[in-house]
Coordinates of C-alpha atoms (C1' of nucleotides) in Angstrom, one line a residue:
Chain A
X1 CA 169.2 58.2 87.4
X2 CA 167.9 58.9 91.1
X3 CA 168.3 62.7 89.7
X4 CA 165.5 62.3 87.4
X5 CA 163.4 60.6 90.3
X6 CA 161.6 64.0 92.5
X7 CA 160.0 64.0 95.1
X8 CA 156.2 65.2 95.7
X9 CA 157.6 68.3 96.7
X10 CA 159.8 69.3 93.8
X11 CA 157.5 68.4 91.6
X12 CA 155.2 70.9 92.9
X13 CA 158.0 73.7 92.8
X14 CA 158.9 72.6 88.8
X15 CA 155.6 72.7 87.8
X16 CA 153.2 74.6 90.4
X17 CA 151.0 72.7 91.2
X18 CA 149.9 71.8 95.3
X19 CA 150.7 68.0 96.9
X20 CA 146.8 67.6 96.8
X21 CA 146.7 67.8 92.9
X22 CA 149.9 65.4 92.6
X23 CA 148.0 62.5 94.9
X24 CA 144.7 63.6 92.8
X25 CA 145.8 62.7 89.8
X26 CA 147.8 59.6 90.5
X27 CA 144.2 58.6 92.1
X28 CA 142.6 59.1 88.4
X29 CA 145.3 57.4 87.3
X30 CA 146.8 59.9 85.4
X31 CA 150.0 59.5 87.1
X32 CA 152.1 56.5 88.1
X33 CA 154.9 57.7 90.5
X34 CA 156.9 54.8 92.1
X35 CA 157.5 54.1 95.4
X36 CA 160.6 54.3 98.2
X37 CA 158.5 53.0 100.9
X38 CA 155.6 54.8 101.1
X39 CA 156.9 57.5 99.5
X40 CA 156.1 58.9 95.9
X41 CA 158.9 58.8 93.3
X42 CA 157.7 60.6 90.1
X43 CA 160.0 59.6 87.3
X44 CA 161.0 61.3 84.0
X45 CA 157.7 59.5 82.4
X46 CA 155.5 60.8 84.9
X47 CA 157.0 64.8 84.6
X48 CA 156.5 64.1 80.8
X49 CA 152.5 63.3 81.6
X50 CA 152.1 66.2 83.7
X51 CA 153.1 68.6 81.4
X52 CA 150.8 67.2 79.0
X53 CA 148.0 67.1 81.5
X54 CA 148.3 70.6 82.3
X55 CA 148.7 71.5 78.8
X56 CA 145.4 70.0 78.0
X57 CA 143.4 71.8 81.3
X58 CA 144.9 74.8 79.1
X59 CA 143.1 73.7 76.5
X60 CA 140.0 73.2 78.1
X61 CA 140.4 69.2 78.3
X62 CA 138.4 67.5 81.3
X63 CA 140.8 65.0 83.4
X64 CA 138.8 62.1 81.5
X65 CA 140.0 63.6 78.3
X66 CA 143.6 63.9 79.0
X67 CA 143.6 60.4 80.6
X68 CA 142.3 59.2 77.3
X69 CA 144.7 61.3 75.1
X70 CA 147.9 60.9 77.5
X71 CA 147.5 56.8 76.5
X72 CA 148.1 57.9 73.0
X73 CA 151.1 58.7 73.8
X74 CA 152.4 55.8 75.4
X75 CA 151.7 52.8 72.5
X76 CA 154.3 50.7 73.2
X77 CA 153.8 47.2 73.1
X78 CA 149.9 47.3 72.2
X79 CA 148.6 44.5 70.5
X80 CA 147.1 45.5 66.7
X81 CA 143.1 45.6 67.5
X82 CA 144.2 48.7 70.7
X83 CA 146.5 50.3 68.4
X84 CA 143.9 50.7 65.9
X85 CA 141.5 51.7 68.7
X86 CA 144.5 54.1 69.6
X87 CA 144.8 55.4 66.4
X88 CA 141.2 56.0 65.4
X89 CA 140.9 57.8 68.9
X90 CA 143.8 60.2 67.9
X91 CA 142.2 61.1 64.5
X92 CA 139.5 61.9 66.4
X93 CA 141.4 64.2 69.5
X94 CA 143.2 65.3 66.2
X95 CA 140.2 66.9 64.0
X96 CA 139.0 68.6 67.6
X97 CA 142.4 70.1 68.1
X98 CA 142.3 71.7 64.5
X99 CA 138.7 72.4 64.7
X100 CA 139.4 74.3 68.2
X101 CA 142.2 76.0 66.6
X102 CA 140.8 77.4 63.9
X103 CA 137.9 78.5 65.9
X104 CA 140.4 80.4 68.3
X105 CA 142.1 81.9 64.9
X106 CA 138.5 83.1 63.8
X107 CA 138.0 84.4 67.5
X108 CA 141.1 86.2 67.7
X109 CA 140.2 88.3 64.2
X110 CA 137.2 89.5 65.7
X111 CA 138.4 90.1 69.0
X112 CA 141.2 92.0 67.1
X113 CA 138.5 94.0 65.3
X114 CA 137.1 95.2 67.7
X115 CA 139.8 96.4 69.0
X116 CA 140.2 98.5 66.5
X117 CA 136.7 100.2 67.1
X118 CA 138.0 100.7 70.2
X119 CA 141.0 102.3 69.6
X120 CA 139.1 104.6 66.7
X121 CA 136.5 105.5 69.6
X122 CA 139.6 106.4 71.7
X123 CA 141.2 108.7 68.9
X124 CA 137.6 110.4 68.8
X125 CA 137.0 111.0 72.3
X126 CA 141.2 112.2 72.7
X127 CA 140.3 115.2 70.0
X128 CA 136.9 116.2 71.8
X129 CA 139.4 116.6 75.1
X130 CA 141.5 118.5 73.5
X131 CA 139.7 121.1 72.3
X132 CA 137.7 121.2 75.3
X133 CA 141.5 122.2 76.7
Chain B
X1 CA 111.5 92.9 64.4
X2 CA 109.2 90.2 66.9
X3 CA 110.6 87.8 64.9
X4 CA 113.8 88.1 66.0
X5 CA 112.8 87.4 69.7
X6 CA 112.9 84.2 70.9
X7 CA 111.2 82.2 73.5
X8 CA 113.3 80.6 76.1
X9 CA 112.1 77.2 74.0
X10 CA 113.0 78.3 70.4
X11 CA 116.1 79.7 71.6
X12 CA 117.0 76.1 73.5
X13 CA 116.5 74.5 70.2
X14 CA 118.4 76.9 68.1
X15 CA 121.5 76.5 69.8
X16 CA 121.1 73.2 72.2
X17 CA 120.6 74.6 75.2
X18 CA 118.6 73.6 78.6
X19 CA 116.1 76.5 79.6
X20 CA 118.2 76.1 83.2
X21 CA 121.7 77.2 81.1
X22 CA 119.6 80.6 79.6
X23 CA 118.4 81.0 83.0
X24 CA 121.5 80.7 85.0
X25 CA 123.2 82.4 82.4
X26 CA 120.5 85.3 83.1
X27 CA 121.3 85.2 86.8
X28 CA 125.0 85.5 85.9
X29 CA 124.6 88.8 84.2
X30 CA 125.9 87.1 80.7
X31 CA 122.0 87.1 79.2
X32 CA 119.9 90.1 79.6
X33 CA 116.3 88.9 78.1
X34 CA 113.9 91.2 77.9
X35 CA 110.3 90.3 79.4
X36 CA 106.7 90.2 78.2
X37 CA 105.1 89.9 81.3
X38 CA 107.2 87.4 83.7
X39 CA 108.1 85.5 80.0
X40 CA 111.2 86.3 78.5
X41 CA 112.0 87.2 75.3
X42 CA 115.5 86.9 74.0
X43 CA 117.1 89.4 71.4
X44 CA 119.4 89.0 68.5
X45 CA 121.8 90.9 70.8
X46 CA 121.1 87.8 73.3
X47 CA 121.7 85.2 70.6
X48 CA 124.7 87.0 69.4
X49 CA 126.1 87.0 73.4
X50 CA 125.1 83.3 73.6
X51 CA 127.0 82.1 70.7
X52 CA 130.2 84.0 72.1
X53 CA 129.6 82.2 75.5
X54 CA 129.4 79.0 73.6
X55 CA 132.8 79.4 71.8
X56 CA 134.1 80.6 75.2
X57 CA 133.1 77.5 77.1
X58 CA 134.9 75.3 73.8
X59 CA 137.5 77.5 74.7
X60 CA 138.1 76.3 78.6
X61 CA 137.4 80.1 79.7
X62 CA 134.8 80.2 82.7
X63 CA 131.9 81.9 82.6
X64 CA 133.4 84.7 85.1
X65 CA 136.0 85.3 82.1
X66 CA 133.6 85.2 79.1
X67 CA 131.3 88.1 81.3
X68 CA 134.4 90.2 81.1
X69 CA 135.1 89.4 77.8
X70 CA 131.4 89.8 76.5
X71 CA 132.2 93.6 77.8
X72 CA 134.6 93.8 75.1
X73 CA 131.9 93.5 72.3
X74 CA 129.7 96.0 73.4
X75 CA 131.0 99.1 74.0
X76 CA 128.8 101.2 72.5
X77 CA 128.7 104.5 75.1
X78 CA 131.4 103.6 77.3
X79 CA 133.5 106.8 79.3
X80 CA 137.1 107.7 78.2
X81 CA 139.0 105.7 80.7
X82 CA 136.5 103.0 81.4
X83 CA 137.2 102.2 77.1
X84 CA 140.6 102.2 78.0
X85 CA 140.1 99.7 80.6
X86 CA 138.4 97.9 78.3
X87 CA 141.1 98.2 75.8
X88 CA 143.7 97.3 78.2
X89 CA 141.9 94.4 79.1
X90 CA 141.4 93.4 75.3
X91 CA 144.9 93.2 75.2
X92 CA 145.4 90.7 77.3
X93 CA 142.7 88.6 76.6
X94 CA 144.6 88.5 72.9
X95 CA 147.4 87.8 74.0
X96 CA 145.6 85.0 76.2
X97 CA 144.3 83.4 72.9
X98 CA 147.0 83.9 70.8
X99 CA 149.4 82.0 73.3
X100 CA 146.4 79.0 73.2
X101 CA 146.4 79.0 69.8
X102 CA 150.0 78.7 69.4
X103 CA 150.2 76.0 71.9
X104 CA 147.5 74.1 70.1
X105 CA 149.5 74.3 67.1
X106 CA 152.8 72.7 68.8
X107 CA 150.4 70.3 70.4
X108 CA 148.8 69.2 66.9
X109 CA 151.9 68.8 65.6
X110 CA 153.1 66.2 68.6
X111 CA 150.1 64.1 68.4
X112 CA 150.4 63.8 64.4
X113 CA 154.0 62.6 64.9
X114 CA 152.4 60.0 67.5
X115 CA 149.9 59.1 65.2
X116 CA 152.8 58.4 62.2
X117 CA 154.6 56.4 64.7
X118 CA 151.9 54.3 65.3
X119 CA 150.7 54.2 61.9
X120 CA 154.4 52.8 60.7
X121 CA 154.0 50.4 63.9
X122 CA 150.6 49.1 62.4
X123 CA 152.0 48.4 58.9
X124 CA 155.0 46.4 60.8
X125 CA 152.3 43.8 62.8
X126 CA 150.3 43.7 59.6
X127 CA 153.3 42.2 57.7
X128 CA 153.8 39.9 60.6
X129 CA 150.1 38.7 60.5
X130 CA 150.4 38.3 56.5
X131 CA 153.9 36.1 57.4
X132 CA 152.4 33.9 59.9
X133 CA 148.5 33.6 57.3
Chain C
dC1 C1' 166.0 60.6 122.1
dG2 C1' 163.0 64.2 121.3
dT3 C1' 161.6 67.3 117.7
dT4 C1' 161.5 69.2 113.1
dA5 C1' 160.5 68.5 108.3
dC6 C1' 158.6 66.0 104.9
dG7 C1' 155.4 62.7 103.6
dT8 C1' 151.1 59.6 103.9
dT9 C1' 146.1 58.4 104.3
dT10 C1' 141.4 59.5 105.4
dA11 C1' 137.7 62.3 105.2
dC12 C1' 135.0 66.2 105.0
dG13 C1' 134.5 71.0 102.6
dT14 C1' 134.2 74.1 98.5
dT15 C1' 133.3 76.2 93.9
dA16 C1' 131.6 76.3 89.2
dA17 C1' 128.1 75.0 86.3
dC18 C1' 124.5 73.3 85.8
dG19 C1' 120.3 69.2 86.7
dT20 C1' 116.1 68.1 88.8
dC21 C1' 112.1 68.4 91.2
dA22 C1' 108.0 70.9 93.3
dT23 C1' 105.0 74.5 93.0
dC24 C1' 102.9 78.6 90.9
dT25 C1' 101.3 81.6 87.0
dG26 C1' 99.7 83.2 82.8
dT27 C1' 97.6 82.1 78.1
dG28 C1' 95.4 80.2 74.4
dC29 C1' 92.0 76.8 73.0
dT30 C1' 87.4 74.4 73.2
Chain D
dA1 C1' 84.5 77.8 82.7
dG2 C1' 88.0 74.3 82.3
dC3 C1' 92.2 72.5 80.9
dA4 C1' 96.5 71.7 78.7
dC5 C1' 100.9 73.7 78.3
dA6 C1' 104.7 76.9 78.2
dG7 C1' 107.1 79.4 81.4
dA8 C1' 108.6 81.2 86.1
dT9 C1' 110.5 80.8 90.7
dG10 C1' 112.6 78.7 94.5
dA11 C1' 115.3 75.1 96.5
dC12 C1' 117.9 71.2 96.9
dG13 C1' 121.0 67.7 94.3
dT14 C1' 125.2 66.5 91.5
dT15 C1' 129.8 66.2 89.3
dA16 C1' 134.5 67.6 88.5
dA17 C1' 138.6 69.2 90.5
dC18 C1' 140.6 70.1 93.8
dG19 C1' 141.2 72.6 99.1
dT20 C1' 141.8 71.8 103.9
dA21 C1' 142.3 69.8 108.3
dA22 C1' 143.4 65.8 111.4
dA23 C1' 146.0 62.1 112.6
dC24 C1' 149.9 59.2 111.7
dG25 C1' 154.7 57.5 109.9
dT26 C1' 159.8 58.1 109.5
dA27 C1' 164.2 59.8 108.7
dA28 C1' 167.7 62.9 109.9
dC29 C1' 169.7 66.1 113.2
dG30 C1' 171.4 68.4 117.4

DNA sequence: CGTTACGTTTACGTTAACGTCATCTGTGCT
DNA sequence: AGCACAGATGACGTTAACGTAAACGTAACG
């Protein structure tokens, strides 16, 4: 039980990421460590959120965002009008996601494309070398 | 062929832009207008760089990153080992996007399951509200 | 019982990516 | 010639997301 409870410290070390940031995002209320004293606990909930968080700066996500989306996943005991809210807000993360990923898919081909140029160009000027050998 | 170049105003309308954004983007090497005087007049190469940065930004890359990757797509006349460079650097940047894209895909699936869950949750109050009507 | 290590709060500093004036400059009407 | 208007060039302001430094608390350890 206590085992799943770190410390400010090893939470930095599993999931690199500074004191400052920790405290930061607990202010933005992102995160909800408990306390021994004064002290932060972060539970399993909180190491959950984080990795969602810093999934979502992966993705580009501003804190507001993630705050928004990280409630999503935390329904619980919501009464019927917030879980529609809830739900209508996830369609909504849910269409950008897919929209973002095919965007990245159609980003990739080209990038992949070009490439190829490049590595034609590379063939071209490797035989030009050679007989210049 | 004067058609294609745009004024810093058309070219704010055509893709929702601030003339500050072209501007800054100028001064960060990502544009390179030309000029009619002090005015400056964007190309379709321009317009083709600004829709890339665009995607980048959707993307979470900074600006610093999309520079490097605009280098990518133009690589016309480049020397032997600065194209590899470039290649090399292609690479990775594929890699990069290729790893997002994947993680969006886990992360799409997640939030659907979510979304079911609360879906099957709604359905459960709305029986209770039809009980208690 | 002092000090070392870890943690806390408070507050000011920093960087990226622009926004927002204020002040010129050129250009096409009328 | 005069004037509106688009555009240019500084220069300072702003927001998000932390960094960094100072000053303090406290718990264990030799």
């Amino acid at each position: 039980m206590t085992d799943t409870q770190l410390t400010i410290r090893q939470m930095c070390e599993a999931y690199d990421v500074t004191p400052r940031t920790l405290r930061f995002y607990e202010a933005k209320e992102l995160l909800f460590p408990e306390r021994r004293g004064q002290q932060r606990l972060f539970t399993k909930r909180d190491q959950a959120r984080l990795k969602l968080i810093l999934r979502g700066k992966r993705f580009g996500f501003s804190l507001e965002e993630i705050r928004q989306l990280l409630d999503l996943y935390y329904v619980g005991d919501q009464q019927r009008t917030q879980l529609e809210r809830t739900q209508i807000l996830a369609r909504k993360h849910l269409a950008d996601m897919q929209a973002q990923r095919d965007e990245l898919q159609v980003a990739i081909e080209e990038l992949k494309e070009q490439m190829a140029w490049g590595e034609k160009r590379l063939a071209e000027l490797e035989r030009i070398d050679e007989q210049n050998a």
